[in-house]
Coordinates of N, CA and C in Angstrom, one line a residue:
X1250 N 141.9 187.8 129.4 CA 142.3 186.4 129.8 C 143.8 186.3 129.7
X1251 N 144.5 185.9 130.6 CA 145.9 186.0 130.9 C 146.8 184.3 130.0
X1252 N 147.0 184.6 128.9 CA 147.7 183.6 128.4 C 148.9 182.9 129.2
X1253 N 149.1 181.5 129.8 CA 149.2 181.2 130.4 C 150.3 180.1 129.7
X1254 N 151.3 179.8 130.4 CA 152.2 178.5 130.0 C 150.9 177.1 129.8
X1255 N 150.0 177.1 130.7 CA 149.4 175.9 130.3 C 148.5 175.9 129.1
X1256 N 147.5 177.0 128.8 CA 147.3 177.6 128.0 C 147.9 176.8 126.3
X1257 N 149.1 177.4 126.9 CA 149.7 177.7 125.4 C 150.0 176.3 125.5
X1258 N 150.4 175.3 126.3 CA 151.0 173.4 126.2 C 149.4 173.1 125.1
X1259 N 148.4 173.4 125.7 CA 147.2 172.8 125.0 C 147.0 173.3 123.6
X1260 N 147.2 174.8 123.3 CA 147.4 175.1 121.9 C 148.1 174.5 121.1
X1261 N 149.8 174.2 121.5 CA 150.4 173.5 120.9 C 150.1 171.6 120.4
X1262 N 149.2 171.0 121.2 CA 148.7 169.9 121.0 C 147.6 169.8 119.4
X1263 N 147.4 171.3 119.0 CA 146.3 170.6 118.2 C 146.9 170.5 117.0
X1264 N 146.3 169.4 116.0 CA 147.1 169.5 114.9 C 146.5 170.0 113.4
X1265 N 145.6 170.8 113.6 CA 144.9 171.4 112.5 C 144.4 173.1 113.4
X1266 N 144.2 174.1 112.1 CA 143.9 175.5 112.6 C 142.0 175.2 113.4
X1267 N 141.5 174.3 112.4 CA 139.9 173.8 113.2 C 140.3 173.5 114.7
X1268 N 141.1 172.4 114.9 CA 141.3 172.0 116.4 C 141.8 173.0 117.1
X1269 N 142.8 174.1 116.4 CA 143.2 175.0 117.6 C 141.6 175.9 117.6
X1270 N 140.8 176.3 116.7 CA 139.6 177.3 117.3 C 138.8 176.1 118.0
X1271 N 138.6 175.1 118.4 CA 137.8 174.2 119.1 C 138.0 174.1 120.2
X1272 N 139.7 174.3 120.3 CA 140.6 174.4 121.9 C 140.3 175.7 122.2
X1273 N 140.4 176.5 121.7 CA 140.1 178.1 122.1 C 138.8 178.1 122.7
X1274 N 138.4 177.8 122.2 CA 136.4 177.8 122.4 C 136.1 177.0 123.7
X1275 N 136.8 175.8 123.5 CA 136.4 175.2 125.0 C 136.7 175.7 126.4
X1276 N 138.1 176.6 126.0 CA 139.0 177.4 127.2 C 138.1 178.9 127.3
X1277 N 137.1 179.5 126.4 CA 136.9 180.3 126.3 C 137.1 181.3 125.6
X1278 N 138.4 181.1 125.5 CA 139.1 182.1 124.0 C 138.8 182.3 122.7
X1279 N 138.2 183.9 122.4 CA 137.5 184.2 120.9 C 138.8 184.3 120.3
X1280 N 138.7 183.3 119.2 CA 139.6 183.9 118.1 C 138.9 183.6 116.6
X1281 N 139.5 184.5 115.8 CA 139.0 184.1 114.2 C 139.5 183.4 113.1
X1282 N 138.9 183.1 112.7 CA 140.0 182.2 111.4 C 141.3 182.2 111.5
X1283 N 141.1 183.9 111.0 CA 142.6 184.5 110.5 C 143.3 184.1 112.1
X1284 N 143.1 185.1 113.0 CA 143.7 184.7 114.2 C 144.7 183.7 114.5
X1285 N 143.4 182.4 114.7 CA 144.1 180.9 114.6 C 144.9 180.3 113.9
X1286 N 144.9 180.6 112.4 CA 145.8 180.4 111.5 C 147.2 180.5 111.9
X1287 N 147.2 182.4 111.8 CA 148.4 182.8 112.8 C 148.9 182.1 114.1
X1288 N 148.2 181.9 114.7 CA 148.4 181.3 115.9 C 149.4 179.8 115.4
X1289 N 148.3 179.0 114.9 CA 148.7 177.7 114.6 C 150.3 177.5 113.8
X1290 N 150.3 178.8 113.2 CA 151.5 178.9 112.2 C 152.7 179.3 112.9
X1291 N 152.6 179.9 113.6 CA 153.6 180.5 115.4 C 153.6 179.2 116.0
X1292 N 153.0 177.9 116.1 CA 153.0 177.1 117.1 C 153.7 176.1 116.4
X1293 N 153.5 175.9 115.1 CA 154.2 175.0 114.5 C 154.8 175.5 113.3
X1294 N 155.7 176.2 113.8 CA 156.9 176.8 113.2 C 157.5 175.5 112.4
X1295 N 157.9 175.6 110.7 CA 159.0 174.7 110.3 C 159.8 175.6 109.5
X1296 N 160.9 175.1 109.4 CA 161.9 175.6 108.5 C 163.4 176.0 109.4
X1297 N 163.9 177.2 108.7 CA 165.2 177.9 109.3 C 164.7 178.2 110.3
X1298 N 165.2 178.6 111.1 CA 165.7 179.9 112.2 C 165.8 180.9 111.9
X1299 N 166.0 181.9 112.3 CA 166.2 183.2 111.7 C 167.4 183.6 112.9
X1300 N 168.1 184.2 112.5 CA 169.6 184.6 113.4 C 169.5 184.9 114.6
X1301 N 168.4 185.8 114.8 CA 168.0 186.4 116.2 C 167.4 185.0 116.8
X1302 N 166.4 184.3 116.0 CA 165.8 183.1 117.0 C 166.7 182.1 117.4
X1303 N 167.8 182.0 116.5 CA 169.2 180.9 116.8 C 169.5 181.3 118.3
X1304 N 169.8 182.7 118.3 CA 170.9 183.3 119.2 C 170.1 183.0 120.2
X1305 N 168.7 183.2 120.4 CA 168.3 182.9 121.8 C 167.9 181.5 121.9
X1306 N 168.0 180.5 121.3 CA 167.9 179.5 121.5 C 169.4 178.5 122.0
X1307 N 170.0 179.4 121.3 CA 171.6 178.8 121.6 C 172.4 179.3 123.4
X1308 N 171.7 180.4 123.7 CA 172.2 181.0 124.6 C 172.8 182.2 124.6
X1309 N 172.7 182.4 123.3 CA 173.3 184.1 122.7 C 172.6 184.9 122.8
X1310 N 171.1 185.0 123.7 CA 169.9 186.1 123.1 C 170.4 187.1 124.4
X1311 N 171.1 186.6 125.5 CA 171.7 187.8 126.3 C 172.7 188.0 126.1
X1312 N 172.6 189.4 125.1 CA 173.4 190.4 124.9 C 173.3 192.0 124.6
X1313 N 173.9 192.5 125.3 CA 174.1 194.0 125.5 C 172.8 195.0 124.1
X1314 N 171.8 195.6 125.0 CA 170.8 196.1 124.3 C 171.4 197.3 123.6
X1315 N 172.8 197.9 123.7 CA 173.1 198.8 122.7 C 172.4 200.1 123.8
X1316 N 172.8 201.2 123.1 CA 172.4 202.7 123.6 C 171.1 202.9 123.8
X1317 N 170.5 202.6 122.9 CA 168.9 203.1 122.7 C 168.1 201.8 123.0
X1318 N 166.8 201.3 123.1 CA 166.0 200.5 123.3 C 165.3 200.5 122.0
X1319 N 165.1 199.2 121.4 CA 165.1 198.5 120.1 C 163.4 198.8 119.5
X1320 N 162.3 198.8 120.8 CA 161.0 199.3 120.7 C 160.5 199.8 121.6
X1321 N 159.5 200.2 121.1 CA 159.0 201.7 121.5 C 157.5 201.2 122.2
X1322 N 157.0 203.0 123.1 CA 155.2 202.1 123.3 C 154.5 202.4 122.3
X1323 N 153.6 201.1 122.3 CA 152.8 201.3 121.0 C 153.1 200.5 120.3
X1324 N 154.0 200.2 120.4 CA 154.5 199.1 119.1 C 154.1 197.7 119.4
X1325 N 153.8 196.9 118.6 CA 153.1 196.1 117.9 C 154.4 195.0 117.5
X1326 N 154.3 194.2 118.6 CA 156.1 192.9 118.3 C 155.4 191.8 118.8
X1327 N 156.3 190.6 118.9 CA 156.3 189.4 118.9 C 157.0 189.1 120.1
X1328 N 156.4 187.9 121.1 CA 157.2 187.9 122.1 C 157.3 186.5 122.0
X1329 N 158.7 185.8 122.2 CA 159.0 184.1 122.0 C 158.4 183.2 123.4
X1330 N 157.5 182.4 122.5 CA 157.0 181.4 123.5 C 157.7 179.9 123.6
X1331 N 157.6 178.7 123.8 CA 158.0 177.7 123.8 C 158.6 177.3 122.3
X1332 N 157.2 177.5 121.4 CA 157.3 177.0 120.1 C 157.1 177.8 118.6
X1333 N 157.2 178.9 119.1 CA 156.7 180.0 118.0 C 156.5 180.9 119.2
X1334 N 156.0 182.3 119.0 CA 156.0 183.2 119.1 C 154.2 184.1 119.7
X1335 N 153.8 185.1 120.1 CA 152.7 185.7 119.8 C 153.0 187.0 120.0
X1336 N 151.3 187.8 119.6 CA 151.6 189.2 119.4 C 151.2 189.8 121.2
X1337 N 152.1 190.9 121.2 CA 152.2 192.1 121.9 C 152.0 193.2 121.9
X1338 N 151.2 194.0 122.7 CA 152.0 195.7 122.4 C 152.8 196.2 123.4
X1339 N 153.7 196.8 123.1 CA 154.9 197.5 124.3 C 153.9 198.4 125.1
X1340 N 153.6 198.3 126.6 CA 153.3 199.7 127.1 C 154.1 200.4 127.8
X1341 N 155.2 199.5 127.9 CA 156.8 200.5 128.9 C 157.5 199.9 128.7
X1342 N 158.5 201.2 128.3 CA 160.1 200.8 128.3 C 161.0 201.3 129.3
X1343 N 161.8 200.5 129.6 CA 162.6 200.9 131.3 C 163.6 201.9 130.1
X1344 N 163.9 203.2 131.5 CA 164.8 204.0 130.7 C 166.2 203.5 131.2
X1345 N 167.1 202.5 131.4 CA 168.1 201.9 132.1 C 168.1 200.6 131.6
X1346 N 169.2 200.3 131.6 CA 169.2 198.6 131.3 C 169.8 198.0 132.6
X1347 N 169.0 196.2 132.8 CA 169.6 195.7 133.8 C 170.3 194.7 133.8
X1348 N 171.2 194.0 134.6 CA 172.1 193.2 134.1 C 171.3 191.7 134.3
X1349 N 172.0 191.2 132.5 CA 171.0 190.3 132.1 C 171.2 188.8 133.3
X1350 N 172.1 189.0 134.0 CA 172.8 187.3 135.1 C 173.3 186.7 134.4
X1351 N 173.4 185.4 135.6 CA 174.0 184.5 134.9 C 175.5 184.5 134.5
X1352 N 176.0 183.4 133.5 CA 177.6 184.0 132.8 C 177.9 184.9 132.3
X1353 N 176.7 185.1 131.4 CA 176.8 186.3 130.5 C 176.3 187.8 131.4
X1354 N 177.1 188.5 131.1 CA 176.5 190.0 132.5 C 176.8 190.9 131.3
X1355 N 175.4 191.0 130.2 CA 175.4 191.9 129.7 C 174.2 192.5 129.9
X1356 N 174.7 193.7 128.8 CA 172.9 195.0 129.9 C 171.9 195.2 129.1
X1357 N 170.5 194.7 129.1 CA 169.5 194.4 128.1 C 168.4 195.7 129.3
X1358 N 167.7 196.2 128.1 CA 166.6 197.0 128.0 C 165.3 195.8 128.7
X1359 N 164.3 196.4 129.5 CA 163.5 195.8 129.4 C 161.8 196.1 129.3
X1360 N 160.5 195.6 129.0 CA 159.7 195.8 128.9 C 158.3 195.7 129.8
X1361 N 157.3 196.2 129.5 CA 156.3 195.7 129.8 C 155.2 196.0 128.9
X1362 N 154.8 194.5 128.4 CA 154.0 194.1 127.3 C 152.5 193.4 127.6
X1363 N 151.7 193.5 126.3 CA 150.2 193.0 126.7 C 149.7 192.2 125.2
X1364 N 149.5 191.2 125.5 CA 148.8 190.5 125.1 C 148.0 190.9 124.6
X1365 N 146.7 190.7 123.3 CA 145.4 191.2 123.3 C 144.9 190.4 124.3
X1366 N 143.5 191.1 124.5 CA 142.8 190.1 125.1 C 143.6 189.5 127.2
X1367 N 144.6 189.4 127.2 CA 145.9 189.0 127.6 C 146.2 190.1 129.1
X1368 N 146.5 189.5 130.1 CA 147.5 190.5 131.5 C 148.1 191.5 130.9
X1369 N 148.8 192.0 131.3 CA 150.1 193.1 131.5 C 151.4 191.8 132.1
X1370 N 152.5 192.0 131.3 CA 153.8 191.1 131.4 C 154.5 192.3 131.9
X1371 N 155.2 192.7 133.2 CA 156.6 193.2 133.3 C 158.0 192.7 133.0
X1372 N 158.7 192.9 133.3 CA 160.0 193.3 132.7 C 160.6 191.8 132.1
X1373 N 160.2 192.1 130.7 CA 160.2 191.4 129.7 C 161.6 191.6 128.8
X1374 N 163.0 191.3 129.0 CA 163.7 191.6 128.6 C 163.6 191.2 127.0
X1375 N 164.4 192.7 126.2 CA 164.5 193.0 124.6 C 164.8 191.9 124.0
X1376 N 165.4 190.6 124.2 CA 166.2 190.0 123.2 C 164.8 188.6 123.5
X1377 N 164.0 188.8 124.5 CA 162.6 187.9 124.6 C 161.5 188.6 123.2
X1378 N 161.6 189.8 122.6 CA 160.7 190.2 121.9 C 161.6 190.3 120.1
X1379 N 160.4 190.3 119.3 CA 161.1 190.2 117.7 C 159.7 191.1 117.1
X1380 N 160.5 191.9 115.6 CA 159.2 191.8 115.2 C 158.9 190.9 114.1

């Protein structure tokens, strides 16, 4: 099932982990306790920021990916949604970085990532994923 921007507007509506597995269930989507929890706790994030989530919220998250590429395939990250975050696994990493646009023309690594359950996402630029 391809997690979807509308998808995720309705996840974020519920306001208990019960109502997000009730929403899931109506859309179709198995999840478990634990799952949802997670989920619900990604969706309604409180507290700090953490440096990296400032930067891309501020406009600082395009910036130059450095020499090497930050993750690997296989790996097991976080990719930022509206309101929190969900899980991924990397299945490609571009060997080249592209230029990120815009003002900022720095050169970010990019990906293609999968959801469980979830599509294949192409080129998913580095400073979009955390772990």
């Amino acid at each position: 099932m391809k997690l979807s921007k509308e998808l995720l507007e309705k996840a974020k509506t519920a306001t208990s982990v019960e109502e997000l597995l009730e929403k899931a269930s109506a859309e179709g989507v198995e999840l478990s306790a634990g799952q949802a929890a997670k989920a619900f706790s990604g969706l309604h994030k409180m507290g700090e920021l953490s440096d990296e989530e400032l930067d891309n919220v501020s406009g600082g998250g395009c910036k130059d990916s450095g020499d090497t590429p930050k993750f690997s395939v296989g790996q097991n990250v976080y990719e930022y949604a509206n309101r929190g975050s969900y899980p991924v696994t990397v299945t490609y990493v571009s060997s080249e970085k592209t230029d990120c646009g815009g003002i900022i023309t720095s050169n970010v690594f990019t990906y293609s990532v999968k959801p469980k359950g979830g599509e294949l996402e192409t080129d998913v630029p580095e400073f979009n994923l955390h772990l």
